[in-house]
CSV table of C-alpha atoms in Angstrom, one decimal:
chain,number,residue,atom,x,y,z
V,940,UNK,CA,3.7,-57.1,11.6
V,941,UNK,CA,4.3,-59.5,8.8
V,942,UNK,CA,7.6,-59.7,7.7
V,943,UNK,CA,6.8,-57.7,4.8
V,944,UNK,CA,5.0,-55.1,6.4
V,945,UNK,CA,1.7,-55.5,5.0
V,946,UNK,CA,-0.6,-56.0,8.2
V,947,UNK,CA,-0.4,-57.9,11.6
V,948,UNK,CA,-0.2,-61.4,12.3
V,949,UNK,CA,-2.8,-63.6,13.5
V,950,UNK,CA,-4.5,-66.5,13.8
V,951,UNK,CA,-8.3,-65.4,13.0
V,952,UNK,CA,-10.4,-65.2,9.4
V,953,UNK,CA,-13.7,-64.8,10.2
V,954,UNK,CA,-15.0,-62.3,12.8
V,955,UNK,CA,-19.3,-62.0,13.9
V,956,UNK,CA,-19.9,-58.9,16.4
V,957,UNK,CA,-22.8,-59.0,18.7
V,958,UNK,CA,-23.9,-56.2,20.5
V,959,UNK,CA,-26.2,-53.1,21.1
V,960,UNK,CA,-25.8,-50.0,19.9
V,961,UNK,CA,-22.1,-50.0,21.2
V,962,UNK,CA,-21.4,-52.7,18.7
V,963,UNK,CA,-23.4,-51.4,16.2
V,964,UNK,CA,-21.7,-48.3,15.9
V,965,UNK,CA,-23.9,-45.6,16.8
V,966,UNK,CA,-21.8,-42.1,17.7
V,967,UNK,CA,-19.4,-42.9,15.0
V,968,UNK,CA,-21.8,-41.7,11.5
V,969,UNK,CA,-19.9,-42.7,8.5
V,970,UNK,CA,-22.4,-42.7,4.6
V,971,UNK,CA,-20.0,-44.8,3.3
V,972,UNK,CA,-20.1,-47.9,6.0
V,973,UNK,CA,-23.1,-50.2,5.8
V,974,UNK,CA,-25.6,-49.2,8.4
V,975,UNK,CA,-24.6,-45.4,8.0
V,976,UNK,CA,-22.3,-45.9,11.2
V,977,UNK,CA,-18.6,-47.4,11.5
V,978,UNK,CA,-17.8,-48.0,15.0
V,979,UNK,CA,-15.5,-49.7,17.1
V,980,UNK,CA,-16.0,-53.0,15.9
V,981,UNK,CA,-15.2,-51.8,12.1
V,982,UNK,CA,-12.1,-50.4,12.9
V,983,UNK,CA,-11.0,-53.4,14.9
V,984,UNK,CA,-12.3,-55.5,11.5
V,985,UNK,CA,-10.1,-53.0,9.3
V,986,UNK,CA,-6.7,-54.0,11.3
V,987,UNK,CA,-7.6,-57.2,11.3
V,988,UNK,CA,-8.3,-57.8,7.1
V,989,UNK,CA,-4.6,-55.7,6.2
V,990,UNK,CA,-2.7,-58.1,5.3
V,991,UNK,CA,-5.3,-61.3,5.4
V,992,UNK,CA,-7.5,-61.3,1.8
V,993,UNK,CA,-9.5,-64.1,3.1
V,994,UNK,CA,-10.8,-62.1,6.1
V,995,UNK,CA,-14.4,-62.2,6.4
V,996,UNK,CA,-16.4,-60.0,8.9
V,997,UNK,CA,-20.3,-59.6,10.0
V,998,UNK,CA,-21.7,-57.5,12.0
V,999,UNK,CA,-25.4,-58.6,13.7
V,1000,UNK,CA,-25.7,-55.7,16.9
V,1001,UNK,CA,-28.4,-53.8,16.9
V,1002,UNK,CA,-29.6,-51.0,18.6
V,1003,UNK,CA,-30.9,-51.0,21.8
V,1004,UNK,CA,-30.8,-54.8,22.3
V,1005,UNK,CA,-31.4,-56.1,25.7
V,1006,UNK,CA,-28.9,-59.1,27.1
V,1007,UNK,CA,-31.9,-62.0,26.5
V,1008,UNK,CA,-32.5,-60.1,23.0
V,1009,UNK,CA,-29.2,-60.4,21.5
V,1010,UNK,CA,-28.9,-64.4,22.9
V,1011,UNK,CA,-31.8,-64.9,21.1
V,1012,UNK,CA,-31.7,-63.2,18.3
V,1013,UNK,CA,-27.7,-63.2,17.5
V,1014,UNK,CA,-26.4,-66.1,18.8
V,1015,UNK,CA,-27.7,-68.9,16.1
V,1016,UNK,CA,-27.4,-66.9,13.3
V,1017,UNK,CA,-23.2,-65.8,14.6
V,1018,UNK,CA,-22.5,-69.8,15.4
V,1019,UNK,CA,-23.8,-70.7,11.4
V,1020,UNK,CA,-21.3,-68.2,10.3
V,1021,UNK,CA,-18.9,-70.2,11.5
V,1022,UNK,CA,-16.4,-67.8,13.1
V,1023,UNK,CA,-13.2,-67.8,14.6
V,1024,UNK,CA,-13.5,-64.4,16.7
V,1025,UNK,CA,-16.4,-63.3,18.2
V,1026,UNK,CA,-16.7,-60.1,20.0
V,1027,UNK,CA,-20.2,-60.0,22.3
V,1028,UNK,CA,-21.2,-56.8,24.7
V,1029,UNK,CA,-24.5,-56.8,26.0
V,1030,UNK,CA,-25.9,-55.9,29.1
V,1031,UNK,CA,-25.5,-52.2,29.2
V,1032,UNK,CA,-29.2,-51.5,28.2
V,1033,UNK,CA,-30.4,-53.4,30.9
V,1034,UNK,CA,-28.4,-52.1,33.9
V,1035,UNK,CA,-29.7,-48.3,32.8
V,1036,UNK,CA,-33.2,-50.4,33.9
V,1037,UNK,CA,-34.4,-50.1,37.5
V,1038,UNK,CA,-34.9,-53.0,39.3
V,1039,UNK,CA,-32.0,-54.5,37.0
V,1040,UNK,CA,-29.5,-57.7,38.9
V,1041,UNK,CA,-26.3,-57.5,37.6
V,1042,UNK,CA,-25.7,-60.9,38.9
V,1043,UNK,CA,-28.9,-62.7,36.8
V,1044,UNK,CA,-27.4,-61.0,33.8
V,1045,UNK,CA,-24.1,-62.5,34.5
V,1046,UNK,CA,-25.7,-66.3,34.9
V,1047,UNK,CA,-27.7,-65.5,31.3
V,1048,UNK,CA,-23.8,-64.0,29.8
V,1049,UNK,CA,-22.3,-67.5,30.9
V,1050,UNK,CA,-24.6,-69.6,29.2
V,1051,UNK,CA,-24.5,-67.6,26.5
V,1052,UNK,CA,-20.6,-67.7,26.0
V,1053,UNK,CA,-20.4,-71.3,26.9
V,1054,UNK,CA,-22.2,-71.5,23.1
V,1055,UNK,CA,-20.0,-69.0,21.7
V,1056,UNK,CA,-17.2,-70.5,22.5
V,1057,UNK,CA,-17.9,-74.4,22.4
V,1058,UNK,CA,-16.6,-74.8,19.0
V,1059,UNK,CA,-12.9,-73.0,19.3
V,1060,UNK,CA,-13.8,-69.3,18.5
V,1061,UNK,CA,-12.1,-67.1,20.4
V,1062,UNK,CA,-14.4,-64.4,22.2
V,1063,UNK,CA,-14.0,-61.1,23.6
V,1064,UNK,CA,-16.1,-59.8,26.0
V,1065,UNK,CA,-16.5,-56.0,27.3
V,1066,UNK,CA,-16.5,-55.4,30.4
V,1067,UNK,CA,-18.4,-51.6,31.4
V,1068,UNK,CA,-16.8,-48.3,32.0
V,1069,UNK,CA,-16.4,-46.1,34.4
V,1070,UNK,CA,-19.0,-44.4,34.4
V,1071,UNK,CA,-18.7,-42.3,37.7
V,1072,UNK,CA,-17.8,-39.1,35.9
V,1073,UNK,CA,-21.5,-39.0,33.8
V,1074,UNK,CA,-24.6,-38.6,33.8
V,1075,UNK,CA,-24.6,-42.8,33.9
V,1076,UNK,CA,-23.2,-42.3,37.3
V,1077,UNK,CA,-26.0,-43.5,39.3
V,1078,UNK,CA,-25.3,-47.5,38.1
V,1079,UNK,CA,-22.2,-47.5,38.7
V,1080,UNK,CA,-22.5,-49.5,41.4
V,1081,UNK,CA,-24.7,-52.0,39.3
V,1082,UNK,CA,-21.8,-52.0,36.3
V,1083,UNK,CA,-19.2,-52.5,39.3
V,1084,UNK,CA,-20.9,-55.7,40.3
V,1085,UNK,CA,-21.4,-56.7,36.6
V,1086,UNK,CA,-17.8,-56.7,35.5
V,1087,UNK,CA,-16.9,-58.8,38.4
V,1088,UNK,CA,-19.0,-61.5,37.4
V,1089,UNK,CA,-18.2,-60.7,33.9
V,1090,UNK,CA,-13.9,-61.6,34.7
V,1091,UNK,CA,-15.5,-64.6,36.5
V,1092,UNK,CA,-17.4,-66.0,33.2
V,1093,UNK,CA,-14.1,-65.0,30.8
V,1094,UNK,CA,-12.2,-67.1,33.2
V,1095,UNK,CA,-14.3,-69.8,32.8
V,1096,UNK,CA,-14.8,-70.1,28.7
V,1097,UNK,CA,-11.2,-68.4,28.4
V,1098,UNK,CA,-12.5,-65.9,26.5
V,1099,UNK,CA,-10.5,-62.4,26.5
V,1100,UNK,CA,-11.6,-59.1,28.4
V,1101,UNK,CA,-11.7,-55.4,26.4
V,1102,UNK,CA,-11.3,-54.1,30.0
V,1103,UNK,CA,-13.3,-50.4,28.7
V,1104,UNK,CA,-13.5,-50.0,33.2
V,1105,UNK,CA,-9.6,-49.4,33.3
V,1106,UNK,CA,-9.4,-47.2,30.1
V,1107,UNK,CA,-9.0,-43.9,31.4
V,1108,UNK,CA,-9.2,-42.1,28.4
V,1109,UNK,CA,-12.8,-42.6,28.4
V,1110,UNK,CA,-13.7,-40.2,31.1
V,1111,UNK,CA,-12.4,-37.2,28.3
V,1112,UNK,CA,-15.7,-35.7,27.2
V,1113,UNK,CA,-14.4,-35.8,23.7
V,1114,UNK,CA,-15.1,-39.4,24.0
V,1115,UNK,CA,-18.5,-39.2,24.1
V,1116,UNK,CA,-21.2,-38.2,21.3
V,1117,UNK,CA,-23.8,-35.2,22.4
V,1118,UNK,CA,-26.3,-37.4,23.5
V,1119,UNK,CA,-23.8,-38.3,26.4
V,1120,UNK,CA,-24.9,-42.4,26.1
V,1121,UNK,CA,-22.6,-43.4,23.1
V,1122,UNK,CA,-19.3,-42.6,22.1
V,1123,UNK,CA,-18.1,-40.3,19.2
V,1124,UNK,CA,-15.5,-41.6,16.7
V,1125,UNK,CA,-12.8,-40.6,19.0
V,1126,UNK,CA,-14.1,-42.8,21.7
V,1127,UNK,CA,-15.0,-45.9,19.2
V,1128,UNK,CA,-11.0,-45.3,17.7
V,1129,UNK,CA,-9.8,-45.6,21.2
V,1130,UNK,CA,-11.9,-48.3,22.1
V,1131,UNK,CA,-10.9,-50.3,18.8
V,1132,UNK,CA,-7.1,-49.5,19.6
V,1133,UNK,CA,-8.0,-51.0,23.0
V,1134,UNK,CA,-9.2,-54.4,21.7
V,1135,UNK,CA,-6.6,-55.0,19.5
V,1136,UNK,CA,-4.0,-54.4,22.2
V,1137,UNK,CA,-6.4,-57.0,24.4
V,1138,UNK,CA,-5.6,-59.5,21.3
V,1139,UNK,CA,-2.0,-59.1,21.5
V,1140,UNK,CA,-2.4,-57.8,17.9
V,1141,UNK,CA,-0.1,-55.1,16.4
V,1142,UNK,CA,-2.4,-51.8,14.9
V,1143,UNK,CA,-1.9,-48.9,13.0
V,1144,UNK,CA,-4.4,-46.7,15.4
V,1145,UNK,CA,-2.5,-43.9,16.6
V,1146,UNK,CA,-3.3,-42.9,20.0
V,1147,UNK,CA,-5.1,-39.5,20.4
V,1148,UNK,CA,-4.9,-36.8,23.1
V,1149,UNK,CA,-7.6,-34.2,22.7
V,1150,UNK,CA,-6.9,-31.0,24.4
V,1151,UNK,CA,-9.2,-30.7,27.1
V,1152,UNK,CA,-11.9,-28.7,27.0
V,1153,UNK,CA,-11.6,-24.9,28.5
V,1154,UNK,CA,-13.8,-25.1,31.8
V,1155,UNK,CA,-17.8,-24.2,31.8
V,1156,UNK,CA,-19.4,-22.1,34.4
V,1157,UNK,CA,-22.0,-23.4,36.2
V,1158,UNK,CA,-24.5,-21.5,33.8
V,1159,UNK,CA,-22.7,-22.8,30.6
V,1160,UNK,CA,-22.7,-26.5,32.5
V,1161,UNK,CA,-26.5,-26.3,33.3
V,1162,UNK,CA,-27.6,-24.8,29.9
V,1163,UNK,CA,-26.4,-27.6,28.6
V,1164,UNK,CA,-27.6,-30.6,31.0
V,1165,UNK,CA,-31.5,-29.0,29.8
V,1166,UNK,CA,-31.1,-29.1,26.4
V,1167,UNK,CA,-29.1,-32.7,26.7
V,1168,UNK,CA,-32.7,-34.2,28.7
V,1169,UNK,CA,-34.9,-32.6,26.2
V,1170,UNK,CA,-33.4,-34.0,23.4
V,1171,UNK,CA,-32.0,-37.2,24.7
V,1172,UNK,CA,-33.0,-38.4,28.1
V,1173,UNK,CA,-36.5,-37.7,27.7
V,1174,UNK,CA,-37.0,-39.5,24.7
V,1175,UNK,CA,-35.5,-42.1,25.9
V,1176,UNK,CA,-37.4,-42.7,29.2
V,1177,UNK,CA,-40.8,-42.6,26.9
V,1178,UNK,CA,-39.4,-45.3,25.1
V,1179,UNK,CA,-38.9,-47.0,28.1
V,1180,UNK,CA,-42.3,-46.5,29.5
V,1181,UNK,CA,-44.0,-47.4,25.7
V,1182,UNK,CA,-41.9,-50.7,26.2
V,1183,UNK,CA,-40.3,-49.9,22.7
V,1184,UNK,CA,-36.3,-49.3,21.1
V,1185,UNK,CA,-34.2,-47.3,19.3
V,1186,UNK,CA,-33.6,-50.6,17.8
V,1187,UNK,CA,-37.2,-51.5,16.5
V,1188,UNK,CA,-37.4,-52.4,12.7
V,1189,UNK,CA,-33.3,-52.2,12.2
V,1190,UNK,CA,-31.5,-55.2,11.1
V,1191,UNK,CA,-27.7,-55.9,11.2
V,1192,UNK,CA,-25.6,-53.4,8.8
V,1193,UNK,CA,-23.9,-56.7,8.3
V,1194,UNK,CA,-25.5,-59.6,8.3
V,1195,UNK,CA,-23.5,-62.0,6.3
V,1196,UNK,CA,-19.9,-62.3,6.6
V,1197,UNK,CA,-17.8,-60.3,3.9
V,1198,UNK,CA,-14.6,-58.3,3.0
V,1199,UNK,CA,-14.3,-55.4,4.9
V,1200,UNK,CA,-13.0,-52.9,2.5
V,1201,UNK,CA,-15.8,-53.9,-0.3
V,1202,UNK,CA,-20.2,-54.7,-0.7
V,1203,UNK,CA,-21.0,-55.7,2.6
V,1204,UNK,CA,-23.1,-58.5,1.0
V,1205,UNK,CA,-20.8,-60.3,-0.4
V,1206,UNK,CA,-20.2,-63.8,1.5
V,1207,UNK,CA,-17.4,-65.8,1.2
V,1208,UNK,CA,-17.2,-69.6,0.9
V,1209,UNK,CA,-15.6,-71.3,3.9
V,1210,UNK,CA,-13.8,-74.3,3.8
């Protein structure tokens, strides 16, 4: 904390997010956030301005992104908003995919962070959890191999790792939102509490532990699997198989960097 208690300390005044849904926010509705959703990556953004009234921060994720999407349609506009922290996850849509090589979206990460990172910024890159507990269990294997490769291209381009694999917390079902592929607030609070530990930067998040939930019988526990693929899974495999996204025709709730506690389209000059 500053020595007057007013926020934390650090070296960054301009954040850009890139992402997917993740990034975007979905699980975590808020009316009052731009976009309709708040998220991880506005919570990390709200730590980050207390204390710092020049702090600017954009937010370009979209939903349902692919890896190659995001590189192309994030990267240029992120690097002409000129930031100092950048925070990209991608890759997660595309290992749900069959025939997807965790190792080819490594290479395509690498080049991509070389960018982000050739002019100072410091990035932050998530690796994937664990997903062995979920319905996601079957790529496990796939995530596995990607966050290997993902350590491998953070050591290269010195960028910093939200490790989401080793946070534990995440296998609590209260983590997750009802559609079982995002999280809900209390997984995007403990996720944001998560990266600003990564940054070495002191918070105000106060750690949660949910009671767990009062064991289902096996009827309760199926009941519940059917109605989760009828209004979820399903869905989303037609999507899949109509080669469209939950993302088509959104834009970035933030597209230009601005205060985070104010009009989200308000950009500030930089010097």
């Amino acid at each position: 904390m500053k020595p007057d208690g007013t926020g934390p300390t650090h070296p960054w005044s301009r954040y850009v997010a890139l992402g997917d849904s993740f990034t975007e926010g979905i699980g975590d509705p808020e009316p009052q956030s731009p976009g309709g959703h708040r998220g991880w990556a506005d919570r990390v953004a709200e730590e980050l301005s207390r204390g710092h009234s020049d702090f600017a921060y954009a937010n370009l994720a979209i939903r349902g992104r692919l890896l190659q999407q995001i590189v192309d349609e994030q990267l240029g506009p992120c690097l002409q908003l000129q930031p100092d922290l950048i925070s990209i996850s991608a890759g997660g849509n595309d290992l749900l995919r069959p025939g997807s090589d965790p190792d080819l979206l490594a290479d395509k990460l690498d080049a991509a962070v070389q960018k982000l990172s050739s002019g100072g910024a410091t990035v932050v890159l998530f690796n994937g959890p664990d997903v062995a507990s979920s319905v996601l269990g079957r790529i496990r294997g796939k995530v596995a191999i990607y966050n290997e490769n993902l350590r491998t291209v953070a050591s290269r381009h010195d960028a910093v790792v939200a490790d989401m694999w080793s946070l534990r917390q995440l296998a609590d079902t209260q983590m997750w939102d009802e559609d079982r592929l995002h999280f809900s607030p209390l997984g995007h609070h403990t996720v944001a509490a998560m990266v600003l530990e990564s940054l070495n930067v002191a918070h105000t998040l106060e750690p949660l532990f949910p009671k767990p939930l009062p064991a289902r019988s096996w009827r309760e526990a199926r009941t519940e699997d059917l109605v989760w693929a009828r209004e979820y899974f399903v869905p989303w495999v037609i999507r899949r198989l109509r080669h469209r996204s939950s993302g088509d025709g959104i834009t970035p709730k933030r597209p230009t960097p601005g205060p985070v506690f104010g009009p989200a389209d308000v950009t500030l000059p930089r010097n």
